């Protein structure tokens, strides 16, 4: 172990187990975790479940109310809503997670560089970030999705890019708070290069707030994907997604209200799950509440 | 104060320039030749060359940007391909509808969010606080387009109390206008109410542990007097500035709400422009929203300084 390693503020393992103990005591966070895990399992296991083909139409089963044959009813083309909901969970969760991954992959390095180097690099990155933050998230995502063309992949890119400035700002702020710590000075003193210092000594110590923000942003991204799909800019028919199911359902409100109920309820549940989990993680990872 | 506002406006210039670069770059994301998209069925080479020259597409990209920016600065945001109207004129027509919707949504958000936030803070850690927290979390998690659909189903389809869609100007028929706007405004204001509730609660909790509140209690003032005359006035400061910031967010939220309730405002125009491939309108919308957002930020900053006597003295 080098002298620099000994200056690390709190051993990461102890920190993690303390955070996990706090999480386990937080009932609402556990509820959030269970909801997210349930939908994630559904999404992963969709191909294995004994459910009808989500895109198979049936002219004899158009807009049937919930029954033993179709637990959540059927849609305007006779497709089983439960099957479409389960496959739709894939699109929604995938969009939520991948958009945030895109935002993290772009945002965190830029934030690290801006905060660590300061000077003109920071000035340029910060001005661009401020400008991007001046555009409302959804308007920016809609504009990007419109110009890129409607598809789930483009919706994910649009949402990811729109969420990026949030992570640049957060990472930069965290780096500014950490970079004057003794262990960073120590790392510099033993001659480590900038890249190593950022990756080994700064990033591990700012990762907690980034995880919290990422979890909460997944919730925002799921709503954004559903919004884009609702507007016809996300998942394209006949593939199911909760947003596109609602888009069709709004035309049959009086004839088949069940078409609108379930997809919206699923979005609501999964978003509340991520919000509860994010709030719980924030409490668990906040050193002030140790 | 004018010097302060002037300084803040100067700071906004680089931000606006960067936004203009982003908005200009959007059209470069379009796959294929934009002139072919613009010309539609018309593929006559002479027409295509005329359009290319008209929009400076043969120039280097830097020159294209500056000629586009020059147009923007003189109020020329381009022409809508769909309606042949100048983009700025089109936005000017639709914006008042959305401003009415956003103002009513803001009213709902304040009427719901602020009192519940105060109550939650005063009754901190009681069941009232927990219920308020659940209400706020629900408000933040519910997709507003689903809430809109469910309200149409219940209030319009089942109960027949309010119209499910449509719009009437408040200057033509105020009663009908309010009837058509109540549901959309509630839907749009819902998430905002949750945000306001959380901020009001946290600001009130902070203020109520301050020394001057303890002094007010020691003087024998009633809890009602303490809340209304001392705590609330001071807690209101961050909430008022937040309101200005959230007004910008409402413009974005209006996109979905107007789509569901078929309100012919700024939001519906955005969606229509996207589907009609009316890219000049989409660019104009993004630019105007960003300018509106920056202006709201400026108003929030100025309001914060005006309302805070300590900051006012430093300017």
Coordinates of C-alpha atoms in Angstrom, one line a residue:
Chain A
X1 CA 0.0 0.0 0.0
X2 CA 1.4 3.4 -0.9
X3 CA 1.3 6.5 1.2
X4 CA -1.4 7.9 -1.0
X5 CA -3.7 4.9 -0.4
X6 CA -3.4 5.4 3.3
X7 CA -4.8 8.9 3.0
X8 CA -8.1 7.8 1.5
X9 CA -10.8 9.3 3.8
X10 CA -13.0 6.2 4.5
X11 CA -12.3 2.7 3.4
X12 CA -14.7 2.0 0.5
X13 CA -15.8 -1.4 1.8
X14 CA -16.8 -0.1 5.3
X15 CA -18.6 2.8 3.6
X16 CA -20.5 0.4 1.3
X17 CA -21.6 -1.9 4.2
X18 CA -22.7 1.1 6.3
X19 CA -24.8 2.4 3.3
X20 CA -26.3 -1.1 2.8
X21 CA -27.3 -1.3 6.5
X22 CA -29.0 2.1 6.2
X23 CA -30.7 1.0 3.0
X24 CA -32.1 -2.1 4.7
X25 CA -33.6 0.0 7.5
X26 CA -35.3 2.4 5.0
X27 CA -38.6 0.7 4.3
X28 CA -39.7 3.0 1.4
X29 CA -36.3 2.4 -0.3
X30 CA -36.8 -1.3 -0.1
X31 CA -40.3 -1.0 -1.5
X32 CA -38.8 1.0 -4.4
X33 CA -36.1 -1.7 -4.9
X34 CA -38.8 -4.4 -4.9
X35 CA -40.8 -2.6 -7.5
X36 CA -37.8 -2.0 -9.8
X37 CA -36.6 -5.6 -9.3
X38 CA -40.1 -6.9 -10.2
X39 CA -40.3 -4.9 -13.5
X40 CA -36.7 -5.7 -14.3
X41 CA -37.4 -9.5 -13.9
X42 CA -40.5 -9.2 -16.0
X43 CA -38.6 -7.4 -18.7
X44 CA -35.8 -10.0 -18.7
X45 CA -38.1 -13.0 -18.5
X46 CA -40.5 -11.8 -21.2
X47 CA -39.4 -14.3 -23.8
X48 CA -39.7 -17.2 -21.3
X49 CA -43.2 -16.4 -19.9
X50 CA -46.2 -18.3 -21.2
X51 CA -47.9 -15.2 -22.7
X52 CA -49.4 -14.6 -26.2
X53 CA -47.3 -13.0 -29.0
X54 CA -47.5 -9.2 -28.2
X55 CA -47.8 -8.3 -31.9
X56 CA -50.1 -11.1 -33.0
X57 CA -53.5 -9.5 -34.0
X58 CA -56.8 -11.3 -33.7
X59 CA -59.9 -9.9 -35.4
X60 CA -62.1 -12.0 -33.2
X61 CA -60.8 -10.4 -30.0
X62 CA -60.8 -6.7 -30.8
X63 CA -61.2 -4.5 -27.7
X64 CA -62.3 -7.3 -25.3
X65 CA -62.6 -6.3 -21.7
X66 CA -60.4 -8.1 -19.1
X67 CA -61.4 -11.8 -18.8
X68 CA -59.9 -15.2 -17.9
X69 CA -58.5 -15.5 -21.5
X70 CA -57.0 -11.9 -21.5
X71 CA -56.4 -10.8 -17.9
X72 CA -55.9 -7.2 -18.9
X73 CA -58.1 -7.2 -22.0
X74 CA -57.2 -6.7 -25.6
X75 CA -56.5 -3.6 -27.7
X76 CA -57.9 -2.2 -31.0
X77 CA -56.2 -4.9 -33.0
X78 CA -57.1 -7.8 -30.7
X79 CA -53.6 -8.0 -29.2
X80 CA -53.2 -9.2 -25.6
X81 CA -52.6 -6.2 -23.4
X82 CA -50.8 -8.1 -20.6
X83 CA -48.3 -9.5 -23.2
X84 CA -47.8 -6.1 -24.6
X85 CA -47.3 -4.6 -21.1
X86 CA -44.6 -7.2 -20.3
X87 CA -42.8 -6.7 -23.5
X88 CA -43.3 -2.9 -23.2
X89 CA -41.5 -3.1 -19.8
X90 CA -38.4 -4.1 -21.9
X91 CA -38.6 -1.0 -24.0
X92 CA -39.3 1.4 -21.1
X93 CA -36.6 0.0 -18.8
X94 CA -34.1 -0.3 -21.6
X95 CA -34.8 3.3 -22.6
X96 CA -34.5 4.5 -19.0
X97 CA -31.3 2.7 -18.3
X98 CA -29.5 3.2 -21.6
X99 CA -30.4 7.0 -21.8
X100 CA -28.8 7.4 -18.4
X101 CA -25.8 5.4 -19.4
X102 CA -25.3 7.7 -22.5
X103 CA -25.6 10.7 -20.2
X104 CA -23.1 9.3 -17.7
X105 CA -20.6 8.2 -20.4
X106 CA -20.6 11.8 -21.9
X107 CA -21.4 13.8 -18.8
X108 CA -19.0 12.4 -16.1
X109 CA -15.8 12.7 -18.2
X110 CA -16.6 16.2 -19.2
X111 CA -17.5 17.1 -15.6
X112 CA -14.3 15.5 -14.3
X113 CA -12.1 17.4 -16.8
X114 CA -13.9 20.7 -16.2
X115 CA -13.7 20.5 -12.4
X116 CA -10.1 19.1 -12.3
X117 CA -8.4 21.3 -14.7
X118 CA -10.4 24.5 -14.2
X119 CA -9.3 27.6 -16.2
X120 CA -10.5 27.9 -19.8
X121 CA -11.4 24.2 -20.2
X122 CA -13.8 24.7 -17.3
X123 CA -15.1 27.9 -18.7
X124 CA -15.9 26.4 -22.1
X125 CA -17.5 23.3 -20.7
X126 CA -19.5 25.2 -18.1
X127 CA -20.9 27.7 -20.6
X128 CA -22.0 25.0 -22.9
X129 CA -23.5 23.1 -20.0
X130 CA -25.4 26.2 -18.8
X131 CA -26.7 26.8 -22.4
X132 CA -27.9 23.2 -22.7
X133 CA -29.6 23.5 -19.3
X134 CA -31.4 26.6 -20.5
X135 CA -33.4 24.4 -22.8
X136 CA -36.2 22.5 -21.1
X137 CA -35.4 18.8 -21.0
X138 CA -38.5 17.6 -22.9
X139 CA -38.4 20.3 -25.6
X140 CA -34.7 19.4 -26.2
X141 CA -35.5 15.7 -26.3
X142 CA -38.4 16.2 -28.7
X143 CA -36.3 18.5 -31.0
X144 CA -33.5 16.0 -31.1
X145 CA -35.8 13.0 -31.6
X146 CA -37.6 14.9 -34.4
X147 CA -34.3 15.7 -36.3
X148 CA -32.8 12.2 -35.7
X149 CA -36.0 10.5 -36.8
X150 CA -38.5 8.4 -34.8
X151 CA -37.2 5.2 -33.3
X152 CA -36.5 3.8 -29.8
X153 CA -32.8 4.1 -30.3
X154 CA -33.0 7.7 -31.4
X155 CA -35.3 8.5 -28.5
X156 CA -32.7 7.0 -26.1
X157 CA -30.0 9.1 -27.7
X158 CA -32.2 12.2 -27.5
X159 CA -33.0 11.6 -23.9
X160 CA -29.4 10.7 -23.0
X161 CA -28.0 13.8 -24.7
X162 CA -30.7 16.0 -23.0
X163 CA -29.8 14.6 -19.6
X164 CA -26.0 15.0 -20.1
X165 CA -25.6 18.6 -18.8
X166 CA -27.1 17.5 -15.5
X167 CA -24.3 15.0 -15.0
X168 CA -21.6 17.4 -16.2
X169 CA -22.7 20.0 -13.7
X170 CA -23.0 17.5 -10.8
X171 CA -19.7 15.9 -11.5
X172 CA -17.9 19.2 -11.9
X173 CA -19.3 20.4 -8.6
X174 CA -18.3 17.2 -6.8
X175 CA -14.8 17.3 -8.2
X176 CA -14.4 20.9 -7.0
X177 CA -15.3 19.8 -3.5
X178 CA -12.9 16.9 -3.5
X179 CA -9.8 18.0 -5.5
X180 CA -8.3 20.0 -2.7
X181 CA -8.5 17.1 -0.2
X182 CA -5.2 15.8 1.3
X183 CA -5.4 12.4 -0.5
X184 CA -5.6 14.1 -3.9
X185 CA -2.7 16.4 -3.0
X186 CA -0.8 13.3 -1.8
X187 CA -1.5 11.5 -5.1
X188 CA -0.1 14.5 -6.9
X189 CA 3.0 14.6 -4.7
X190 CA 4.0 11.0 -5.5
X191 CA 3.9 11.9 -9.2
X192 CA 0.7 10.3 -10.4
X193 CA -0.5 11.7 -13.7
X194 CA -3.8 13.6 -14.1
X195 CA -5.6 10.7 -15.6
X196 CA -4.7 8.3 -12.8
X197 CA -5.6 10.9 -10.1
X198 CA -9.0 11.5 -11.7
X199 CA -9.7 7.9 -12.2
X200 CA -8.3 6.4 -9.0
X201 CA -8.6 9.1 -6.4
X202 CA -11.3 11.5 -7.5
X203 CA -13.9 9.4 -9.2
X204 CA -14.3 6.8 -6.5
X205 CA -15.0 9.6 -4.0
X206 CA -17.6 11.3 -6.0
X207 CA -19.5 8.3 -7.2
X208 CA -22.2 8.3 -4.5
X209 CA -24.0 11.4 -5.6
X210 CA -23.7 10.4 -9.2
X211 CA -25.3 7.0 -8.5
X212 CA -28.2 8.8 -6.6
X213 CA -28.7 11.2 -9.5
X214 CA -28.5 8.4 -12.1
X215 CA -31.2 6.5 -10.3
X216 CA -33.5 9.5 -10.1
X217 CA -32.7 10.3 -13.8
X218 CA -33.8 6.8 -14.8
X219 CA -37.2 7.7 -13.5
X220 CA -37.2 10.9 -15.6
X221 CA -35.9 9.1 -18.6
X222 CA -38.7 6.5 -18.4
X223 CA -41.3 9.2 -18.4
X224 CA -39.5 11.0 -21.2
X225 CA -39.4 7.8 -23.3
X226 CA -43.1 7.2 -22.6
X227 CA -43.7 10.9 -23.6
X228 CA -41.8 10.5 -26.9
X229 CA -43.5 7.2 -27.7
X230 CA -46.8 8.8 -26.8
X231 CA -46.1 11.5 -29.3
X232 CA -45.0 8.9 -31.9
X233 CA -41.3 9.8 -31.7
X234 CA -40.1 6.7 -29.7
X235 CA -40.9 3.0 -30.1
X236 CA -42.6 2.4 -33.5
X237 CA -45.6 0.1 -34.1
X238 CA -46.2 -2.8 -33.9
X239 CA -43.5 -3.1 -31.2
X240 CA -45.0 -2.4 -27.8
X241 CA -44.0 0.3 -25.4
X242 CA -46.1 1.8 -22.6
X243 CA -46.1 5.3 -24.2
X244 CA -47.1 4.1 -27.6
X245 CA -49.9 1.9 -26.1
X246 CA -51.3 5.0 -24.4
X247 CA -51.1 6.9 -27.7
X248 CA -53.4 4.4 -29.3
X249 CA -55.6 4.0 -26.1
X250 CA -56.5 7.7 -26.1
X251 CA -58.6 7.2 -29.2
X252 CA -60.7 4.5 -27.6
X253 CA -61.4 6.0 -24.1
X254 CA -65.1 5.4 -24.1
X255 CA -65.1 2.0 -25.8
X256 CA -62.1 0.4 -24.2
X257 CA -60.9 2.3 -21.1
X258 CA -58.7 -0.6 -19.9
X259 CA -56.4 0.0 -22.8
X260 CA -55.4 3.3 -21.2
X261 CA -55.4 2.2 -17.5
X262 CA -52.6 -0.4 -17.4
X263 CA -49.8 1.1 -19.4
X264 CA -50.1 4.4 -17.4
X265 CA -50.3 2.5 -14.1
X266 CA -47.1 0.6 -15.0
X267 CA -45.2 3.8 -15.9
X268 CA -46.4 5.4 -12.6
X269 CA -45.4 2.3 -10.6
X270 CA -41.9 1.9 -12.1
X271 CA -41.2 5.7 -11.8
X272 CA -42.3 5.8 -8.2
X273 CA -40.0 2.7 -7.7
X274 CA -37.0 4.5 -9.0
X275 CA -37.9 7.7 -7.1
X276 CA -38.2 5.8 -3.8
X277 CA -34.9 3.9 -4.5
X278 CA -33.1 7.1 -5.5
X279 CA -34.3 8.9 -2.3
X280 CA -33.3 5.9 -0.2
X281 CA -29.9 5.8 -1.8
X282 CA -29.4 9.5 -1.2
X283 CA -30.2 9.0 2.5
X284 CA -28.0 5.9 2.7
X285 CA -25.0 7.4 0.9
X286 CA -25.1 10.8 2.6
X287 CA -22.2 10.9 5.0
X288 CA -23.9 13.7 7.0
X289 CA -26.5 11.2 8.1
X290 CA -23.9 8.6 9.3
Chain B
X1 CA -30.5 47.6 -9.8
X2 CA -30.4 48.5 -13.5
X3 CA -26.6 47.9 -13.5
X4 CA -27.2 44.5 -11.9
X5 CA -29.9 43.6 -14.6
X6 CA -27.5 44.9 -17.3
X7 CA -24.7 42.6 -16.0
X8 CA -27.0 39.6 -15.9
X9 CA -28.1 40.3 -19.5
X10 CA -24.5 40.5 -20.6
X11 CA -23.8 37.1 -19.0
X12 CA -26.8 35.7 -20.9
X13 CA -25.2 36.6 -24.3
X14 CA -22.7 33.7 -24.5
X15 CA -25.3 31.3 -23.3
X16 CA -27.7 32.5 -26.1
X17 CA -24.9 32.2 -28.7
X18 CA -24.2 28.6 -27.7
X19 CA -27.9 27.8 -27.8
X20 CA -28.0 29.3 -31.3
X21 CA -25.2 27.0 -32.4
X22 CA -27.0 24.0 -31.0
X23 CA -30.3 25.0 -32.7
X24 CA -28.5 25.7 -36.0
X25 CA -26.7 22.3 -35.7
X26 CA -30.1 20.5 -35.4
X27 CA -30.8 20.9 -39.1
X28 CA -27.4 19.3 -39.9
X29 CA -28.6 16.2 -38.1
X30 CA -31.2 15.7 -40.7
X31 CA -30.4 12.7 -42.9
X32 CA -30.0 13.5 -46.6
X33 CA -30.2 16.8 -48.3
X34 CA -32.4 19.3 -46.5
X35 CA -33.3 21.0 -49.8
X36 CA -34.8 17.8 -51.1
X37 CA -36.9 17.6 -47.9
X38 CA -37.9 21.2 -48.3
X39 CA -38.7 20.9 -52.0
X40 CA -40.9 17.9 -51.5
X41 CA -42.2 16.6 -54.8
X42 CA -40.5 19.4 -56.7
X43 CA -37.2 18.0 -58.0
X44 CA -36.4 20.5 -60.8
X45 CA -32.6 21.1 -60.6
X46 CA -33.1 24.8 -61.2
X47 CA -35.5 25.1 -58.3
X48 CA -33.2 23.0 -56.1
X49 CA -30.3 25.3 -57.0
X50 CA -32.4 28.4 -56.3
X51 CA -33.3 27.1 -52.9
X52 CA -29.7 26.1 -52.2
X53 CA -28.6 29.7 -53.0
X54 CA -31.5 31.2 -51.1
X55 CA -30.6 29.4 -47.9
X56 CA -26.8 29.8 -48.5
X57 CA -26.3 26.1 -48.5
X58 CA -23.4 26.4 -51.0
X59 CA -21.5 28.6 -48.5
X60 CA -19.0 27.2 -45.9
X61 CA -20.8 26.1 -42.7
X62 CA -19.5 29.1 -40.7
X63 CA -21.0 31.5 -43.2
X64 CA -24.2 29.6 -43.2
X65 CA -24.4 29.9 -39.4
X66 CA -23.8 33.7 -39.4
X67 CA -26.3 34.3 -42.2
X68 CA -28.9 32.3 -40.2
X69 CA -28.0 34.1 -37.0
X70 CA -28.3 37.5 -38.8
X71 CA -31.8 36.5 -39.8
X72 CA -32.7 35.5 -36.2
X73 CA -31.3 38.8 -34.8
X74 CA -33.5 40.7 -37.2
X75 CA -36.6 38.6 -36.3
X76 CA -36.4 36.4 -39.3
X77 CA -36.9 32.8 -37.9
X78 CA -37.8 31.5 -41.4
X79 CA -41.1 30.5 -42.9
X80 CA -43.3 27.6 -41.9
X81 CA -43.3 25.0 -44.7
X82 CA -46.8 24.1 -43.7
X83 CA -48.6 27.4 -43.4
X84 CA -46.2 29.7 -45.3
X85 CA -46.4 32.1 -42.3
X86 CA -43.3 33.6 -40.7
X87 CA -42.3 31.4 -37.8
X88 CA -42.2 34.2 -35.3
X89 CA -45.7 35.3 -36.2
X90 CA -46.9 31.7 -35.8
X91 CA -45.3 31.5 -32.3
X92 CA -46.8 34.9 -31.4
X93 CA -50.3 33.5 -32.3
X94 CA -50.0 30.4 -30.3
X95 CA -48.1 31.6 -27.2
X96 CA -51.0 33.5 -25.5
X97 CA -53.0 30.2 -25.4
X98 CA -50.1 28.4 -23.6
X99 CA -49.5 31.4 -21.3
X100 CA -53.1 31.2 -20.2
X101 CA -52.8 27.5 -19.6
X102 CA -49.4 27.9 -17.8
X103 CA -50.8 30.7 -15.6
X104 CA -53.8 28.6 -14.6
X105 CA -51.5 25.6 -14.0
X106 CA -49.3 27.8 -11.8
X107 CA -52.4 29.0 -9.8
X108 CA -53.3 25.3 -9.2
X109 CA -49.8 24.4 -8.2
X110 CA -49.6 27.3 -5.7
X111 CA -53.0 26.7 -4.2
X112 CA -52.2 23.0 -3.7
X113 CA -48.5 23.0 -3.1
X114 CA -47.8 25.9 -0.8
X115 CA -50.5 25.3 1.9
X116 CA -49.7 21.6 2.0
X117 CA -46.0 22.3 2.2
X118 CA -46.6 24.7 5.2
X119 CA -48.8 22.2 6.9
X120 CA -46.2 19.4 6.4
X121 CA -43.5 21.6 7.9
X122 CA -45.6 22.7 10.9
X123 CA -46.7 19.1 11.5
X124 CA -43.2 17.7 10.8
X125 CA -42.8 14.0 11.4
X126 CA -46.5 13.4 12.1
X127 CA -48.9 11.5 9.9
X128 CA -49.8 14.7 8.1
X129 CA -46.2 15.1 7.0
X130 CA -46.0 11.5 5.8
X131 CA -49.3 11.8 3.8
X132 CA -48.0 15.1 2.3
X133 CA -44.8 13.4 1.3
X134 CA -46.7 10.6 -0.4
X135 CA -48.9 13.1 -2.2
X136 CA -45.7 14.9 -3.4
X137 CA -44.0 11.7 -4.5
X138 CA -47.2 10.6 -6.4
X139 CA -47.4 14.0 -8.1
X140 CA -43.8 13.8 -9.2
X141 CA -44.1 10.2 -10.5
X142 CA -47.4 10.2 -12.3
X143 CA -47.0 10.8 -16.0
X144 CA -49.1 13.9 -16.8
X145 CA -50.3 12.6 -20.1
X146 CA -51.7 9.5 -18.3
X147 CA -53.3 11.7 -15.6
X148 CA -54.9 13.7 -18.4
X149 CA -56.3 10.6 -20.0
X150 CA -57.7 9.3 -16.8
X151 CA -59.3 12.6 -15.9
X152 CA -60.9 12.8 -19.4
X153 CA -62.2 9.2 -18.8
X154 CA -63.6 10.1 -15.4
X155 CA -64.7 13.7 -15.6
X156 CA -65.7 14.0 -19.2
X157 CA -66.6 10.5 -20.4
X158 CA -68.2 9.0 -17.2
X159 CA -69.5 12.1 -15.4
X160 CA -69.9 14.5 -18.3
X161 CA -68.9 17.5 -16.1
X162 CA -66.3 19.2 -18.3
X163 CA -65.4 19.1 -22.0
X164 CA -62.7 16.6 -22.9
X165 CA -61.0 18.9 -25.5
X166 CA -61.2 22.2 -27.3
X167 CA -60.3 25.8 -26.5
X168 CA -62.1 29.2 -26.3
X169 CA -60.3 32.5 -25.8
X170 CA -60.8 34.0 -22.4
X171 CA -61.6 37.3 -24.1
X172 CA -64.4 35.8 -26.2
X173 CA -66.2 33.5 -23.7
X174 CA -64.6 33.5 -20.3
X175 CA -66.8 30.8 -18.8
X176 CA -66.3 28.4 -21.6
X177 CA -62.6 29.2 -21.7
X178 CA -62.3 28.3 -18.0
X179 CA -64.3 25.2 -18.5
X180 CA -62.0 23.9 -21.2
X181 CA -58.9 24.9 -19.3
X182 CA -59.6 23.7 -15.8
X183 CA -58.6 20.0 -16.4
X184 CA -55.5 20.7 -18.5
X185 CA -54.3 23.3 -16.1
X186 CA -54.7 20.9 -13.2
X187 CA -52.8 18.2 -15.1
X188 CA -50.0 20.6 -16.0
X189 CA -49.8 22.0 -12.5
X190 CA -49.8 18.7 -10.7
X191 CA -46.1 17.9 -10.9
X192 CA -45.4 21.6 -10.1
X193 CA -47.5 21.4 -7.0
X194 CA -45.5 18.5 -5.8
X195 CA -42.2 20.3 -6.4
X196 CA -43.6 23.5 -4.7
X197 CA -44.8 21.4 -1.8
X198 CA -41.4 19.9 -1.2
X199 CA -39.6 23.2 -1.4
X200 CA -42.1 25.1 0.8
X201 CA -41.8 22.3 3.4
X202 CA -38.0 22.3 3.4
X203 CA -37.8 26.2 3.4
X204 CA -40.4 26.3 6.3
X205 CA -38.5 23.7 8.3
X206 CA -35.3 25.6 7.9
X207 CA -36.9 28.9 9.0
X208 CA -38.8 27.4 11.9
X209 CA -35.6 26.4 13.6
X210 CA -34.1 29.9 13.3
X211 CA -33.4 32.0 16.4
X212 CA -35.9 34.7 15.7
X213 CA -38.7 32.1 15.6
X214 CA -37.6 31.0 19.1
X215 CA -37.6 34.6 20.2
X216 CA -41.1 35.0 18.8
X217 CA -42.2 32.0 20.7
X218 CA -40.6 33.3 23.9
X219 CA -42.5 36.6 23.4
X220 CA -45.7 34.6 23.7
X221 CA -46.9 35.0 20.1
X222 CA -49.5 32.5 19.0
X223 CA -48.4 29.7 16.6
X224 CA -50.6 31.2 14.0
X225 CA -49.0 34.6 14.2
X226 CA -45.5 33.0 14.2
X227 CA -46.3 31.0 11.0
X228 CA -48.0 33.7 9.1
X229 CA -46.0 36.8 10.1
X230 CA -42.5 35.4 10.7
X231 CA -41.9 31.9 9.2
X232 CA -43.9 32.0 6.0
X233 CA -42.7 35.5 4.9
X234 CA -39.1 34.3 5.1
X235 CA -39.7 30.9 3.7
X236 CA -41.5 32.4 0.8
X237 CA -38.3 33.9 -0.6
X238 CA -36.8 30.8 -2.2
X239 CA -40.3 29.6 -3.2
X240 CA -41.1 32.8 -5.2
X241 CA -37.8 32.5 -7.1
X242 CA -38.6 28.9 -7.8
X243 CA -42.0 29.9 -9.3
X244 CA -40.3 32.0 -11.9
X245 CA -38.0 29.1 -12.8
X246 CA -40.8 26.6 -12.9
X247 CA -42.8 28.8 -15.3
X248 CA -40.3 27.9 -18.0
X249 CA -40.8 24.2 -17.2
X250 CA -44.5 24.6 -17.7
X251 CA -43.9 25.6 -21.4
X252 CA -42.2 22.2 -21.9
X253 CA -44.9 20.4 -20.0
X254 CA -47.6 22.0 -22.1
X255 CA -46.4 20.0 -25.1
X256 CA -48.1 16.8 -23.8
X257 CA -51.0 18.4 -22.1
X258 CA -52.0 20.4 -25.1
X259 CA -51.7 17.3 -27.3
X260 CA -54.1 15.3 -25.0
X261 CA -56.7 18.1 -24.6
X262 CA -56.3 19.3 -28.2
X263 CA -55.5 22.9 -27.2
X264 CA -54.2 24.9 -30.1
X265 CA -51.2 26.4 -28.2
X266 CA -47.4 26.4 -28.3
X267 CA -47.1 22.8 -27.3
X268 CA -49.5 21.4 -29.9
X269 CA -47.7 23.5 -32.5
X270 CA -44.4 21.9 -31.5
X271 CA -45.8 18.4 -32.1
X272 CA -47.5 19.4 -35.3
X273 CA -44.3 21.0 -36.6
X274 CA -42.4 17.8 -35.7
X275 CA -44.8 15.6 -37.6
X276 CA -45.1 18.0 -40.6
X277 CA -41.3 18.1 -40.8
X278 CA -41.6 21.8 -40.4
X279 CA -38.0 22.2 -39.1
X280 CA -37.8 26.0 -39.2
X281 CA -40.7 26.0 -36.7
X282 CA -39.1 23.4 -34.5
X283 CA -35.9 25.4 -34.4
X284 CA -37.9 28.6 -33.7
X285 CA -39.6 26.9 -30.8
X286 CA -36.4 25.6 -29.2
X287 CA -34.8 29.0 -29.5
X288 CA -37.8 30.9 -28.1
X289 CA -38.2 28.4 -25.2
X290 CA -34.6 28.8 -24.3
X291 CA -34.8 32.6 -24.5
X292 CA -38.0 32.4 -22.3
X293 CA -36.2 30.2 -19.9
X294 CA -33.2 32.5 -19.6
X295 CA -35.6 35.5 -19.1
X296 CA -37.4 33.6 -16.3
X297 CA -34.0 32.8 -14.7
X298 CA -33.2 36.5 -14.8
X299 CA -36.6 37.4 -13.3
X300 CA -36.0 34.8 -10.6
X301 CA -32.6 36.3 -9.8
X302 CA -33.9 39.9 -9.7
X303 CA -36.9 38.8 -7.6
X304 CA -34.5 37.1 -5.1
X305 CA -32.5 40.3 -4.8
X306 CA -35.5 42.5 -4.5
X307 CA -37.1 40.3 -1.9
X308 CA -34.0 39.8 0.2
X309 CA -33.1 43.1 2.0
X310 CA -29.6 41.8 2.8
X311 CA -28.8 41.2 -0.9
X312 CA -30.5 44.4 -1.9
X313 CA -28.1 46.4 0.2
X314 CA -25.1 44.9 -1.5
X315 CA -26.1 46.1 -5.0

